[in-house]
């Protein structure tokens, strides 16, 4: 639907470019008066479908509510690109400044997380980055909790809590 509206709009712009006089354009293209309102309705339907899609993704991973539509679309469109994801992690996970990635063949995985202060915490298991971004981000959140819980258990069994990351 969007492609059709985009093509129609581009054709109109080409006509305007060839002759920018509005009255001349209206005379040449008598159907434009009907086409423009139809295009607006179709664009509104596209916008509604996009909003519904983004809401569906936010429902699947509620931390996406912390992001604006533009940021969420960038993440969804570049879900397996570590650099794009890295830029948005601070908005999704409090206390996480960055994550470290590992490449094993075709699989990119997250292996550790770092706080703004520079503390680094290895994850209890790597989290594979896949195209289903809401699934692997939920997996990352779950593995973060498990990793910090394991570190806390170890820290409580020692006398010096200062040797452990403050994230626990």
mmCIF file of N, CA and C in Angstrom, residues 9-68:
data_model
loop_
_atom_site.group_PDB
_atom_site.id
_atom_site.type_symbol
_atom_site.label_atom_id
_atom_site.label_comp_id
_atom_site.label_asym_id
_atom_site.label_seq_id
_atom_site.Cartn_x
_atom_site.Cartn_y
_atom_site.Cartn_z
ATOM 1 N N UNK A 9 2.909 9.656 -5.493
ATOM 2 C CA UNK A 9 3.447 10.938 -5.040
ATOM 3 C C UNK A 9 4.672 11.328 -5.862
ATOM 4 N N UNK A 10 5.515 10.372 -6.155
ATOM 5 C CA UNK A 10 6.710 10.654 -6.971
ATOM 6 C C UNK A 10 6.319 11.101 -8.379
ATOM 7 N N UNK A 11 5.282 10.484 -8.944
ATOM 8 C CA UNK A 11 4.810 10.901 -10.264
ATOM 9 C C UNK A 11 4.310 12.349 -10.228
ATOM 10 N N UNK A 12 3.593 12.692 -9.178
ATOM 11 C CA UNK A 12 3.104 14.072 -9.037
ATOM 12 C C UNK A 12 4.284 15.032 -8.926
ATOM 13 N N UNK A 13 5.282 14.669 -8.151
ATOM 14 C CA UNK A 13 6.455 15.537 -7.998
ATOM 15 C C UNK A 13 7.205 15.710 -9.313
ATOM 16 N N UNK A 14 7.276 14.653 -10.109
ATOM 17 C CA UNK A 14 7.917 14.778 -11.421
ATOM 18 C C UNK A 14 7.143 15.744 -12.308
ATOM 19 N N UNK A 15 5.805 15.671 -12.255
ATOM 20 C CA UNK A 15 4.982 16.614 -13.004
ATOM 21 C C UNK A 15 5.224 18.042 -12.532
ATOM 22 N N UNK A 16 5.303 18.247 -11.246
ATOM 23 C CA UNK A 16 5.540 19.578 -10.678
ATOM 24 C C UNK A 16 6.922 20.069 -11.096
ATOM 25 N N UNK A 17 7.868 19.180 -11.120
ATOM 26 C CA UNK A 17 9.232 19.561 -11.495
ATOM 27 C C UNK A 17 9.286 20.026 -12.960
ATOM 28 N N UNK A 18 8.525 19.359 -13.800
ATOM 29 C CA UNK A 18 8.534 19.744 -15.214
ATOM 30 C C UNK A 18 7.807 21.073 -15.441
ATOM 31 N N UNK A 19 6.804 21.366 -14.625
ATOM 32 C CA UNK A 19 6.074 22.631 -14.737
ATOM 33 C C UNK A 19 5.477 22.936 -13.368
ATOM 34 N N UNK A 20 6.096 23.866 -12.666
ATOM 35 C CA UNK A 20 5.719 24.147 -11.278
ATOM 36 C C UNK A 20 4.472 25.016 -11.145
ATOM 37 N N UNK A 21 3.864 25.390 -12.247
ATOM 38 C CA UNK A 21 2.641 26.200 -12.166
ATOM 39 C C UNK A 21 1.472 25.285 -11.806
ATOM 40 N N UNK A 22 0.879 25.533 -10.681
ATOM 41 C CA UNK A 22 -0.151 24.657 -10.130
ATOM 42 C C UNK A 22 -1.359 24.564 -11.056
ATOM 43 N N UNK A 23 -1.773 25.666 -11.606
ATOM 44 C CA UNK A 23 -2.956 25.649 -12.480
ATOM 45 C C UNK A 23 -2.693 24.798 -13.728
ATOM 46 N N UNK A 24 -1.498 24.896 -14.265
ATOM 47 C CA UNK A 24 -1.162 24.090 -15.437
ATOM 48 C C UNK A 24 -1.180 22.608 -15.077
ATOM 49 N N UNK A 25 -0.655 22.299 -13.915
ATOM 50 C CA UNK A 25 -0.632 20.907 -13.449
ATOM 51 C C UNK A 25 -2.051 20.380 -13.272
ATOM 52 N N UNK A 26 -2.914 21.180 -12.698
ATOM 53 C CA UNK A 26 -4.304 20.758 -12.480
ATOM 54 C C UNK A 26 -5.021 20.520 -13.805
ATOM 55 N N UNK A 27 -4.709 21.321 -14.798
ATOM 56 C CA UNK A 27 -5.332 21.130 -16.112
ATOM 57 C C UNK A 27 -4.835 19.856 -16.792
ATOM 58 N N UNK A 28 -3.547 19.582 -16.649
ATOM 59 C CA UNK A 28 -2.966 18.384 -17.285
ATOM 60 C C UNK A 28 -3.444 17.100 -16.628
ATOM 61 N N UNK A 29 -3.609 17.122 -15.309
ATOM 62 C CA UNK A 29 -3.959 15.898 -14.571
ATOM 63 C C UNK A 29 -5.289 16.120 -13.862
ATOM 64 N N UNK A 30 -6.360 15.841 -14.553
ATOM 65 C CA UNK A 30 -7.682 16.108 -13.990
ATOM 66 C C UNK A 30 -8.035 15.173 -12.835
ATOM 67 N N UNK A 31 -7.396 14.026 -12.734
ATOM 68 C CA UNK A 31 -7.705 13.071 -11.675
ATOM 69 C C UNK A 31 -7.003 13.364 -10.359
ATOM 70 N N UNK A 32 -6.122 14.375 -10.355
ATOM 71 C CA UNK A 32 -5.351 14.658 -9.138
ATOM 72 C C UNK A 32 -6.250 15.087 -7.984
ATOM 73 N N UNK A 33 -7.303 15.791 -8.278
ATOM 74 C CA UNK A 33 -8.212 16.267 -7.224
ATOM 75 C C UNK A 33 -8.797 15.091 -6.438
ATOM 76 N N UNK A 34 -9.041 13.988 -7.106
ATOM 77 C CA UNK A 34 -9.554 12.793 -6.429
ATOM 78 C C UNK A 34 -8.435 11.954 -5.829
ATOM 79 N N UNK A 35 -7.281 11.974 -6.500
ATOM 80 C CA UNK A 35 -6.171 11.123 -6.069
ATOM 81 C C UNK A 35 -5.544 11.581 -4.752
ATOM 82 N N UNK A 36 -5.385 12.885 -4.552
ATOM 83 C CA UNK A 36 -4.721 13.376 -3.337
ATOM 84 C C UNK A 36 -5.455 12.986 -2.055
ATOM 85 N N UNK A 37 -6.755 13.178 -1.944
ATOM 86 C CA UNK A 37 -7.444 12.729 -0.717
ATOM 87 C C UNK A 37 -7.341 11.217 -0.511
ATOM 88 N N UNK A 38 -7.377 10.464 -1.616
ATOM 89 C CA UNK A 38 -7.227 9.000 -1.506
ATOM 90 C C UNK A 38 -5.847 8.648 -0.974
ATOM 91 N N UNK A 39 -4.830 9.376 -1.459
ATOM 92 C CA UNK A 39 -3.465 9.131 -0.981
ATOM 93 C C UNK A 39 -3.351 9.429 0.509
ATOM 94 N N UNK A 40 -4.012 10.484 0.964
ATOM 95 C CA UNK A 40 -3.970 10.829 2.390
ATOM 96 C C UNK A 40 -4.609 9.717 3.222
ATOM 97 N N UNK A 41 -5.732 9.209 2.778
ATOM 98 C CA UNK A 41 -6.404 8.115 3.490
ATOM 99 C C UNK A 41 -5.501 6.884 3.527
ATOM 100 N N UNK A 42 -4.867 6.572 2.405
ATOM 101 C CA UNK A 42 -3.984 5.407 2.360
ATOM 102 C C UNK A 42 -2.773 5.595 3.261
ATOM 103 N N UNK A 43 -2.221 6.814 3.304
ATOM 104 C CA UNK A 43 -1.095 7.080 4.203
ATOM 105 C C UNK A 43 -1.514 6.948 5.670
ATOM 106 N N UNK A 44 -2.697 7.392 5.992
ATOM 107 C CA UNK A 44 -3.203 7.236 7.364
ATOM 108 C C UNK A 44 -3.352 5.756 7.713
ATOM 109 N N UNK A 45 -3.790 4.945 6.765
ATOM 110 C CA UNK A 45 -3.894 3.499 6.997
ATOM 111 C C UNK A 45 -2.509 2.882 7.194
ATOM 112 N N UNK A 46 -1.532 3.352 6.419
ATOM 113 C CA UNK A 46 -0.155 2.869 6.591
ATOM 114 C C UNK A 46 0.378 3.244 7.967
ATOM 115 N N UNK A 47 0.104 4.479 8.386
ATOM 116 C CA UNK A 47 0.546 4.932 9.703
ATOM 117 C C UNK A 47 -0.087 4.098 10.810
ATOM 118 N N UNK A 48 -1.350 3.790 10.668
ATOM 119 C CA UNK A 48 -2.055 2.959 11.667
ATOM 120 C C UNK A 48 -1.456 1.564 11.710
ATOM 121 N N UNK A 49 -1.182 0.988 10.543
ATOM 122 C CA UNK A 49 -0.578 -0.352 10.491
ATOM 123 C C UNK A 49 0.809 -0.337 11.126
ATOM 124 N N UNK A 50 1.584 0.705 10.879
ATOM 125 C CA UNK A 50 2.911 0.820 11.484
ATOM 126 C C UNK A 50 2.801 0.962 12.998
ATOM 127 N N UNK A 51 1.872 1.784 13.465
ATOM 128 C CA UNK A 51 1.670 1.952 14.915
ATOM 129 C C UNK A 51 1.255 0.632 15.563
ATOM 130 N N UNK A 52 0.384 -0.108 14.899
ATOM 131 C CA UNK A 52 -0.039 -1.413 15.422
ATOM 132 C C UNK A 52 1.138 -2.382 15.496
ATOM 133 N N UNK A 53 1.978 -2.369 14.466
ATOM 134 C CA UNK A 53 3.162 -3.225 14.439
ATOM 135 C C UNK A 53 4.112 -2.890 15.585
ATOM 136 N N UNK A 54 4.371 -1.590 15.790
ATOM 137 C CA UNK A 54 5.266 -1.174 16.871
ATOM 138 C C UNK A 54 4.675 -1.515 18.238
ATOM 139 N N UNK A 55 3.374 -1.380 18.380
ATOM 140 C CA UNK A 55 2.718 -1.735 19.642
ATOM 141 C C UNK A 55 2.845 -3.231 19.906
ATOM 142 N N UNK A 56 2.742 -4.025 18.861
ATOM 143 C CA UNK A 56 2.904 -5.477 18.991
ATOM 144 C C UNK A 56 4.323 -5.816 19.471
ATOM 145 N N UNK A 57 5.322 -5.133 18.929
ATOM 146 C CA UNK A 57 6.707 -5.360 19.352
ATOM 147 C C UNK A 57 6.917 -4.893 20.791
ATOM 148 N N UNK A 58 6.297 -3.785 21.160
ATOM 149 C CA UNK A 58 6.419 -3.283 22.534
ATOM 150 C C UNK A 58 5.740 -4.222 23.520
ATOM 151 N N UNK A 59 4.627 -4.812 23.110
ATOM 152 C CA UNK A 59 3.950 -5.773 23.984
ATOM 153 C C UNK A 59 4.809 -7.023 24.173
ATOM 154 N N UNK A 60 5.548 -7.405 23.149
ATOM 155 C CA UNK A 60 6.409 -8.590 23.240
ATOM 156 C C UNK A 60 7.637 -8.322 24.114
ATOM 157 N N UNK A 61 8.120 -7.086 24.130
ATOM 158 C CA UNK A 61 9.280 -6.716 24.946
ATOM 159 C C UNK A 61 9.019 -5.323 25.514
ATOM 160 N N UNK A 62 8.424 -5.243 26.711
ATOM 161 C CA UNK A 62 7.964 -3.964 27.261
ATOM 162 C C UNK A 62 9.033 -2.883 27.408
ATOM 163 N N UNK A 63 10.301 -3.246 27.459
ATOM 164 C CA UNK A 63 11.331 -2.211 27.547
ATOM 165 C C UNK A 63 11.355 -1.327 26.299
ATOM 166 N N UNK A 64 10.770 -1.795 25.211
ATOM 167 C CA UNK A 64 10.688 -0.981 24.000
ATOM 168 C C UNK A 64 9.833 0.264 24.213
ATOM 169 N N UNK A 65 9.020 0.287 25.279
ATOM 170 C CA UNK A 65 8.235 1.487 25.573
ATOM 171 C C UNK A 65 9.138 2.661 25.948
ATOM 172 N N UNK A 66 10.385 2.396 26.327
ATOM 173 C CA UNK A 66 11.332 3.455 26.666
ATOM 174 C C UNK A 66 11.875 4.150 25.418
ATOM 175 N N UNK A 67 11.591 3.597 24.244
ATOM 176 C CA UNK A 67 12.120 4.132 22.995
ATOM 177 C C UNK A 67 11.029 4.843 22.204
ATOM 178 N N UNK A 68 11.440 5.856 21.470
ATOM 179 C CA UNK A 68 10.536 6.491 20.519
ATOM 180 C C UNK A 68 10.385 5.602 19.288
#
